[in-house]
JSON list of C-alpha atoms and ligand atoms in Angstrom, two decimals:
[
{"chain": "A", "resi": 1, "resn": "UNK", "atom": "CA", "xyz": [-17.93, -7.70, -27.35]},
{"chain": "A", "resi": 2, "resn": "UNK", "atom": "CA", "xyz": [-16.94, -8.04, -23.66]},
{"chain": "A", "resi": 3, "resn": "UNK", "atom": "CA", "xyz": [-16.88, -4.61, -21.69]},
{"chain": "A", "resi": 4, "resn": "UNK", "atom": "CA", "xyz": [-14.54, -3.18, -18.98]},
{"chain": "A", "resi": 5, "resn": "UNK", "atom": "CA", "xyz": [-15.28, -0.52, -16.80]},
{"chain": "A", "resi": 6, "resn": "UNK", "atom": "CA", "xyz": [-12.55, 1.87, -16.33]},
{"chain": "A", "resi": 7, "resn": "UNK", "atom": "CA", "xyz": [-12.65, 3.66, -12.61]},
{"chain": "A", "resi": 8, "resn": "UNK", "atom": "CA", "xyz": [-10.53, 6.99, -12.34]},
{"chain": "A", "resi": 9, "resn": "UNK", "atom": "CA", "xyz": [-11.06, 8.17, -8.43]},
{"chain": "A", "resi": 10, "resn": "UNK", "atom": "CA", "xyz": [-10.54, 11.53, -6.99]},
{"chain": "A", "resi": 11, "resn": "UNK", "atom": "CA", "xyz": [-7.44, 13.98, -8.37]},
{"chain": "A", "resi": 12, "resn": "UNK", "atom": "CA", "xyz": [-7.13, 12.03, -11.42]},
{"chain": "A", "resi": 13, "resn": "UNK", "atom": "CA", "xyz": [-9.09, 14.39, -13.14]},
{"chain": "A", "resi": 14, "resn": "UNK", "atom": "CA", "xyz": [-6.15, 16.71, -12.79]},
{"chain": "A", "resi": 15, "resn": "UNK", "atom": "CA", "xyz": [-3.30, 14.79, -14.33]},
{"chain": "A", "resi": 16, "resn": "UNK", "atom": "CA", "xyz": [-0.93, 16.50, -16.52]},
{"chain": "A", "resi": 17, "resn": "UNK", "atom": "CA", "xyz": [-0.77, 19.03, -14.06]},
{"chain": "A", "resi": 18, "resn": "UNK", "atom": "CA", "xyz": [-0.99, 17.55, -11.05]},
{"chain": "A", "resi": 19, "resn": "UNK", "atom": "CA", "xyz": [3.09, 16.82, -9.31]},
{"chain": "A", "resi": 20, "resn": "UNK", "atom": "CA", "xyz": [4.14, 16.43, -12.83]},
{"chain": "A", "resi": 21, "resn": "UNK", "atom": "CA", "xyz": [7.27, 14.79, -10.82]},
{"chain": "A", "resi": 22, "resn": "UNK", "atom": "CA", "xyz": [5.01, 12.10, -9.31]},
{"chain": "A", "resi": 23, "resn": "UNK", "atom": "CA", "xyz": [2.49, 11.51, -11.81]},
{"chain": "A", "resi": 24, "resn": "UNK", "atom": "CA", "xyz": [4.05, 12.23, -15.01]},
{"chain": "A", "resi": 25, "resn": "UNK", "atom": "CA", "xyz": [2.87, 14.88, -17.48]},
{"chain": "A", "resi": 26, "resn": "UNK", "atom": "CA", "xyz": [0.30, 12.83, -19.48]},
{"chain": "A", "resi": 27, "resn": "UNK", "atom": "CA", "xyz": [-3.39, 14.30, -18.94]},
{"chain": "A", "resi": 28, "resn": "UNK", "atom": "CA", "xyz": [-6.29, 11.86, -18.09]},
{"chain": "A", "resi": 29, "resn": "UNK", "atom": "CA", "xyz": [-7.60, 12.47, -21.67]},
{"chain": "A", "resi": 30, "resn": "UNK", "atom": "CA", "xyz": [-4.60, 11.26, -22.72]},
{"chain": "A", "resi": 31, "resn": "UNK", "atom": "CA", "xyz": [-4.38, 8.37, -21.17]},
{"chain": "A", "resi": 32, "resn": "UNK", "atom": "CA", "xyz": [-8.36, 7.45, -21.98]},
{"chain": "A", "resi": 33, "resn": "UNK", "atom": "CA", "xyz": [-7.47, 7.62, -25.58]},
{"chain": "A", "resi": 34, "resn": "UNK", "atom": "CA", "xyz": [-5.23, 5.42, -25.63]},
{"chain": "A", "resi": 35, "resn": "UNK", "atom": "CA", "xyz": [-6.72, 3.22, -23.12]},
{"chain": "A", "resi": 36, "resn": "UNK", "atom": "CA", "xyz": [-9.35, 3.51, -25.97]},
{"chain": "A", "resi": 37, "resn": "UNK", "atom": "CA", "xyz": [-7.09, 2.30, -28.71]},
{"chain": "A", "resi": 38, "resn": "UNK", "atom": "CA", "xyz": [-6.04, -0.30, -26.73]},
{"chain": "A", "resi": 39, "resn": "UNK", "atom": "CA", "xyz": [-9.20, -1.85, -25.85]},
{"chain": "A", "resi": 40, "resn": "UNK", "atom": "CA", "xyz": [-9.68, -1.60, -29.70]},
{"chain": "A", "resi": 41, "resn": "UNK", "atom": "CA", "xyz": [-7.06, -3.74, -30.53]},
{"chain": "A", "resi": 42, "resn": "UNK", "atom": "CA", "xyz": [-7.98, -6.39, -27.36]},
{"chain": "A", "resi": 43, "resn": "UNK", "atom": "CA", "xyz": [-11.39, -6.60, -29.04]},
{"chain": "A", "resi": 44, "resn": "UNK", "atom": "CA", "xyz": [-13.37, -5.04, -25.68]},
{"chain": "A", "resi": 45, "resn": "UNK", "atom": "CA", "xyz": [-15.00, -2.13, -25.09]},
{"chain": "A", "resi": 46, "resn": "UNK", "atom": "CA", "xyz": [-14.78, 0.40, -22.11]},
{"chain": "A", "resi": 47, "resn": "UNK", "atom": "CA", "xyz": [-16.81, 2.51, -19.86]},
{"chain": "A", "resi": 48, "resn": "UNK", "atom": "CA", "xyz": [-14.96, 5.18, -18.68]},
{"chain": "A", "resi": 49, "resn": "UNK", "atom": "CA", "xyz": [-15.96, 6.86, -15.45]},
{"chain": "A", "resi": 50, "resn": "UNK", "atom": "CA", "xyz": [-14.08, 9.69, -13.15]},
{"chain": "A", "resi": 51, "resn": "UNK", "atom": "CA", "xyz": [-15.17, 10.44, -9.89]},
{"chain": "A", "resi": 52, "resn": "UNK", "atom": "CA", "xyz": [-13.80, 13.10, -6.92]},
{"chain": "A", "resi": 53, "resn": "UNK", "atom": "CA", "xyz": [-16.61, 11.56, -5.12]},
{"chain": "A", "resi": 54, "resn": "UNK", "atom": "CA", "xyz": [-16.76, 8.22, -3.01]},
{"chain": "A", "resi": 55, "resn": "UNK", "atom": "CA", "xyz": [-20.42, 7.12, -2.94]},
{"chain": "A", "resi": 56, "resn": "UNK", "atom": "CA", "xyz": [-20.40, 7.77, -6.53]},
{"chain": "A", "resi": 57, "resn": "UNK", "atom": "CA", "xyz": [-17.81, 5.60, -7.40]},
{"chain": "A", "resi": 58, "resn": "UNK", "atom": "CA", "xyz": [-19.66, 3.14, -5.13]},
{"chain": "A", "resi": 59, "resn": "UNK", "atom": "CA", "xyz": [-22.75, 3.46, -7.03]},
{"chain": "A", "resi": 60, "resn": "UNK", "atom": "CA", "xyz": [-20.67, 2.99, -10.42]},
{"chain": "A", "resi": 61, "resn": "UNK", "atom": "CA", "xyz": [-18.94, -0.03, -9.27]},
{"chain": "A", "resi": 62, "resn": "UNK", "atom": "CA", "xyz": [-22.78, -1.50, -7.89]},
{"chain": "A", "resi": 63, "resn": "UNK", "atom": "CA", "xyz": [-24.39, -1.08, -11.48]},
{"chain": "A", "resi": 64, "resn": "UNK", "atom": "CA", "xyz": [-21.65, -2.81, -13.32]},
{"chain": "A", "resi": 65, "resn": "UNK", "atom": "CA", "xyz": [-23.62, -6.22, -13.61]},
{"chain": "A", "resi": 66, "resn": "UNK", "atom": "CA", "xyz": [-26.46, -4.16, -15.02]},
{"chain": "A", "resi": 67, "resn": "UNK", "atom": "CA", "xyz": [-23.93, -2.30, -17.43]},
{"chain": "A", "resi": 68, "resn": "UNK", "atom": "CA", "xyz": [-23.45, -5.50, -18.71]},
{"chain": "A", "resi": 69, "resn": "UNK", "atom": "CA", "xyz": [-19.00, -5.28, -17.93]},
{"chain": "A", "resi": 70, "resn": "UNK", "atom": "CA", "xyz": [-17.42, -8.10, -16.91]},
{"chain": "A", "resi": 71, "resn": "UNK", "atom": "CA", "xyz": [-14.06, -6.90, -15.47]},
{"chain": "A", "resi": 72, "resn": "UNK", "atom": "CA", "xyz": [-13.08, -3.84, -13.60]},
{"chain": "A", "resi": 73, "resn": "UNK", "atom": "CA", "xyz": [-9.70, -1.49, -14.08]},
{"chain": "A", "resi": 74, "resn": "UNK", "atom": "CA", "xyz": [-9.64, 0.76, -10.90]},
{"chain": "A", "resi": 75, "resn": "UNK", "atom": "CA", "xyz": [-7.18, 3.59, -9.88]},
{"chain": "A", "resi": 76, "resn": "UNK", "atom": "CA", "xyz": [-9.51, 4.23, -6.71]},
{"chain": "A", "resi": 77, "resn": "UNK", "atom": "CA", "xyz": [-6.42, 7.13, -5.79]},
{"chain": "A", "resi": 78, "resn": "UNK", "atom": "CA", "xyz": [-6.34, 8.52, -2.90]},
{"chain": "A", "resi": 79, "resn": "UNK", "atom": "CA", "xyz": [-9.83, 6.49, -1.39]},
{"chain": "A", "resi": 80, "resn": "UNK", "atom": "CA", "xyz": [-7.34, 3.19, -2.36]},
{"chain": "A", "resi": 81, "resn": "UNK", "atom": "CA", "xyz": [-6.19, 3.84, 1.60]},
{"chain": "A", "resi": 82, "resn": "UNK", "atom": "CA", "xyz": [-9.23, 4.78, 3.53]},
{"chain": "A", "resi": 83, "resn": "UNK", "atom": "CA", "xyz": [-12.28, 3.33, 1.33]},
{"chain": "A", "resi": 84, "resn": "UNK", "atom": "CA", "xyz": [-13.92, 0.67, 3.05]},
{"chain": "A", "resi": 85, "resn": "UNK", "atom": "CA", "xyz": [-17.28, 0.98, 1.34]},
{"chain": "A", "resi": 86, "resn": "UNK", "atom": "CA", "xyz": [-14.90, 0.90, -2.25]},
{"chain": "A", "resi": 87, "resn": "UNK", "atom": "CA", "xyz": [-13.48, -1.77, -1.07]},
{"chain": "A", "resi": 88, "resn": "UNK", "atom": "CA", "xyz": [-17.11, -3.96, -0.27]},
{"chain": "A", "resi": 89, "resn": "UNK", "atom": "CA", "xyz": [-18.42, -2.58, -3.22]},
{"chain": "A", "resi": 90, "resn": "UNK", "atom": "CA", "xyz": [-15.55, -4.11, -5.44]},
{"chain": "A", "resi": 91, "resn": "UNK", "atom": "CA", "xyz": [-16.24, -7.43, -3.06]},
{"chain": "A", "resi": 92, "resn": "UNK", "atom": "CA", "xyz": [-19.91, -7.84, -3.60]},
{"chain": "A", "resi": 93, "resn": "UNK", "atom": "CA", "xyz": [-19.97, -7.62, -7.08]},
{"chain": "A", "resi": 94, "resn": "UNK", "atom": "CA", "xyz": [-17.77, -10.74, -8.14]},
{"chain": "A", "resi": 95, "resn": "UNK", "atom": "CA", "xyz": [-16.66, -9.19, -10.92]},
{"chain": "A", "resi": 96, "resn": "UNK", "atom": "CA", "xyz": [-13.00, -9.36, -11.11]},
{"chain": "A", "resi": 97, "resn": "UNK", "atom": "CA", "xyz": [-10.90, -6.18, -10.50]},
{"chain": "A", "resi": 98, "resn": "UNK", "atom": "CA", "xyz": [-7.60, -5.06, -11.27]},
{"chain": "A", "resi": 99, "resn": "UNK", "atom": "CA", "xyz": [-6.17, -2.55, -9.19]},
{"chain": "A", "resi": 100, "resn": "UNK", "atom": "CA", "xyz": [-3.56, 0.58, -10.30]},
{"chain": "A", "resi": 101, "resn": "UNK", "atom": "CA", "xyz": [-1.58, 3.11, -9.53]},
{"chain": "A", "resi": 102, "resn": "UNK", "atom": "CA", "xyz": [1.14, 5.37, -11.64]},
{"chain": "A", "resi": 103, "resn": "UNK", "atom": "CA", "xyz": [3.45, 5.68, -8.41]},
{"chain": "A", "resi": 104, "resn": "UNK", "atom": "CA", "xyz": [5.04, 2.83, -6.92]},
{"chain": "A", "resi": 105, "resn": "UNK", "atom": "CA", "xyz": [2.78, 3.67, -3.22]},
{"chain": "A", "resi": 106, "resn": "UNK", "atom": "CA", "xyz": [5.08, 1.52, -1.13]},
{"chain": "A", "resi": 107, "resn": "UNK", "atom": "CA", "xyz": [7.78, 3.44, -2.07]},
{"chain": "A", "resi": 108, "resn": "UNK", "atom": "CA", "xyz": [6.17, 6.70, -0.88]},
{"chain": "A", "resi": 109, "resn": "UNK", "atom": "CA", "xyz": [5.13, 8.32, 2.06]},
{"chain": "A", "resi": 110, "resn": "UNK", "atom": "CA", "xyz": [3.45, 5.02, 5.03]},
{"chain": "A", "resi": 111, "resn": "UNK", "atom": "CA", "xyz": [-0.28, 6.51, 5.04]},
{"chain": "A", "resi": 112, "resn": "UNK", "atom": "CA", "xyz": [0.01, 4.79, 1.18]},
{"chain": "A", "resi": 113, "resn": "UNK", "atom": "CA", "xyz": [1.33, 1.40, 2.11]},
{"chain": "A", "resi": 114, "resn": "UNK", "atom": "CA", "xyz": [-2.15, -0.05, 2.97]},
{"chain": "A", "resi": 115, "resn": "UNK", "atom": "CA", "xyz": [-4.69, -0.58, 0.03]},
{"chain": "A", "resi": 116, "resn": "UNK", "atom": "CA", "xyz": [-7.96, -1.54, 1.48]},
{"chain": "A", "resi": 117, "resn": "UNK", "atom": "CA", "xyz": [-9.04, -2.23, -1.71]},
{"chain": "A", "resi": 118, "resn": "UNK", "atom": "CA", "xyz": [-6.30, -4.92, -3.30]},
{"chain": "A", "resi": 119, "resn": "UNK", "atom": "CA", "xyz": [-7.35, -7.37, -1.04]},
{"chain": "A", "resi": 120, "resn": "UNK", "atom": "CA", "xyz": [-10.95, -7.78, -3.07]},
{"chain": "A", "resi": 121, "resn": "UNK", "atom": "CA", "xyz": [-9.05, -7.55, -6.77]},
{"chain": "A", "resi": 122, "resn": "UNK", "atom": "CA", "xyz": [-7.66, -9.74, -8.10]},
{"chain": "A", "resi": 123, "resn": "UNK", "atom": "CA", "xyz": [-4.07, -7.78, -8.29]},
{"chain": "A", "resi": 124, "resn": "UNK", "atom": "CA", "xyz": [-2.70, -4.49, -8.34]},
{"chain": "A", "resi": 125, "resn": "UNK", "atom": "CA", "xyz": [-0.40, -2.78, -10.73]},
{"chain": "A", "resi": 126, "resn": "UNK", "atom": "CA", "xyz": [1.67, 0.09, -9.02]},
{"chain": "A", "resi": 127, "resn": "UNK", "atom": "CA", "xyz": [4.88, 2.20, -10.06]},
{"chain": "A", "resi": 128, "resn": "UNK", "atom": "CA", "xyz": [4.90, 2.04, -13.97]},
{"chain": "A", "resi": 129, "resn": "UNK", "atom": "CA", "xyz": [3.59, 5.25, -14.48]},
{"chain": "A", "resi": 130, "resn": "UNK", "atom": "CA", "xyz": [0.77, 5.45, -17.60]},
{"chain": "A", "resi": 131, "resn": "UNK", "atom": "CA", "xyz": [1.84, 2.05, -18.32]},
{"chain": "A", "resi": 132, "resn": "UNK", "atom": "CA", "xyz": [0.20, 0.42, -15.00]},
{"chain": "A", "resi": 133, "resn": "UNK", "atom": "CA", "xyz": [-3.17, 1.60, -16.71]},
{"chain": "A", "resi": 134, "resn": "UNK", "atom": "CA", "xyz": [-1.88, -0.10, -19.86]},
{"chain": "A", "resi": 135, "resn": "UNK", "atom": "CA", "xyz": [-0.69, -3.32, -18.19]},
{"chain": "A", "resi": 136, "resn": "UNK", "atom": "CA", "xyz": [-3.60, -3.48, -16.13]},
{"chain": "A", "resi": 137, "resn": "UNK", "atom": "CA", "xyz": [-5.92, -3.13, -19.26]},
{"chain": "A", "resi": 138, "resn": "UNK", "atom": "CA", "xyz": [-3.96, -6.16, -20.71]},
{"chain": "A", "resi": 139, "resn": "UNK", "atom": "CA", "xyz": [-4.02, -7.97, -17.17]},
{"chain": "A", "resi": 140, "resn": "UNK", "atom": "CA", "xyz": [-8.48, -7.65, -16.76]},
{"chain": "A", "resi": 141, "resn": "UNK", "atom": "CA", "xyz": [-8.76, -8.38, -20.27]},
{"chain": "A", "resi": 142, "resn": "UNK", "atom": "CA", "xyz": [-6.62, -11.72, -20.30]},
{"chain": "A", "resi": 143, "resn": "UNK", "atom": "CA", "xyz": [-8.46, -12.84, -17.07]},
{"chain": "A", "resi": 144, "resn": "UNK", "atom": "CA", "xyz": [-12.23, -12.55, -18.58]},
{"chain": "A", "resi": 145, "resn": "UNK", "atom": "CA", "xyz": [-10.63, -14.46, -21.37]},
{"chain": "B", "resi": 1, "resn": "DQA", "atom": "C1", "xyz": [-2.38, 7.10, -6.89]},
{"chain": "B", "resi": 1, "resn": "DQA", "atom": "C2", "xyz": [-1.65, 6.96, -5.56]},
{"chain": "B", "resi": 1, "resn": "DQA", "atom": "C3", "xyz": [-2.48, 7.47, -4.41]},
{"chain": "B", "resi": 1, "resn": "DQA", "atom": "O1", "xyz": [-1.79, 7.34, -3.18]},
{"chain": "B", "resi": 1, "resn": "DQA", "atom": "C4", "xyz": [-2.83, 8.93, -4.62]},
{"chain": "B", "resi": 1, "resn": "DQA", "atom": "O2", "xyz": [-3.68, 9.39, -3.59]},
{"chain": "B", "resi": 1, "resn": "DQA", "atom": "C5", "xyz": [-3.39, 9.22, -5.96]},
{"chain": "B", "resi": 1, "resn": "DQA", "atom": "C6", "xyz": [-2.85, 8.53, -7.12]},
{"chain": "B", "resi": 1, "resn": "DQA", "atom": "C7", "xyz": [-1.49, 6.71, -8.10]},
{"chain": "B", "resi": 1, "resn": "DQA", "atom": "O3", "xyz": [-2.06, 6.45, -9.16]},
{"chain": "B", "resi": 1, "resn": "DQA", "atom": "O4", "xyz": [-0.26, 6.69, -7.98]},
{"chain": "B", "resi": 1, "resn": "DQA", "atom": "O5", "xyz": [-4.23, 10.10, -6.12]},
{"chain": "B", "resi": 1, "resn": "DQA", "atom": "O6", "xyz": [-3.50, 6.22, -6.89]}
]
């Protein structure tokens, strides 16, 4: 069964209470179950990580050939607009990558209209709320195909 690693980057920890008005009022446990079911039903299993902390998340994303996953789901949050070492991690691996977000972040505040890290996936899902994890699950999952 092919395997997807799931990246959840810093904050995300604290949806559900976290600007409810922004991010909705779904919990990240929430929304990893049901990631869960869905992988289920696309026949693929998932590694799930969360991490507040950048190297770590670089370290994640440089094992995934060894973890055996062949696609990448990535909310890299609030390092999506200053990571640069995300960003070359995501590029050496050539593993394909989709990239989301639950707001739309070219609709908010300019600091979030640059992702440094969409560039090196292969597209980015932003403004659907739970559903761009959802989407995004179905978009990785139909590329590895
Ligand atoms: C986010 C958008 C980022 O700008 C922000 O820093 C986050 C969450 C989103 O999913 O909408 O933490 O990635």
């Amino acid at each position: 069964m092919k395997k997807i690693l799931v990246i959840h980057g810093p904050n995300l920890n604290l949806l559900g209470q976290r600007e409810e008005n922004v991010y909705g009022d779904t919990s990240l446990d929430q929304i990893n179950e049901q990631l869960t079911r869905q992988a289920a039903d696309l026949q693929v299993e998932l590694d799930i990580f969360q991490s507040n902390h950048e190297g770590e998340i670089v370290d994640k994303i440089g094992s995934v050939s060894h973890s055996g996953a062949s696609g990448i789901l990535i909310n890299p949050a609030a390092y999506t607009h200053t990571s640069v070492a995300i960003r070359d991690a995501i590029a050496a691996v050539k593993i394909p990558a989709v990239e989301v977000h639950l707001s739309n972040i070219y609709a908010r505040e300019e600091f979030r209209h640059t992702s440094l890290s969409a560039p090196v996936c292969h597209g980015q899902i932003s403004g659907f709320g739970v559903n761009s994890y959802y989407l995004g699950l179905t978009a990785i999952v139909k590329l590895i195909s």
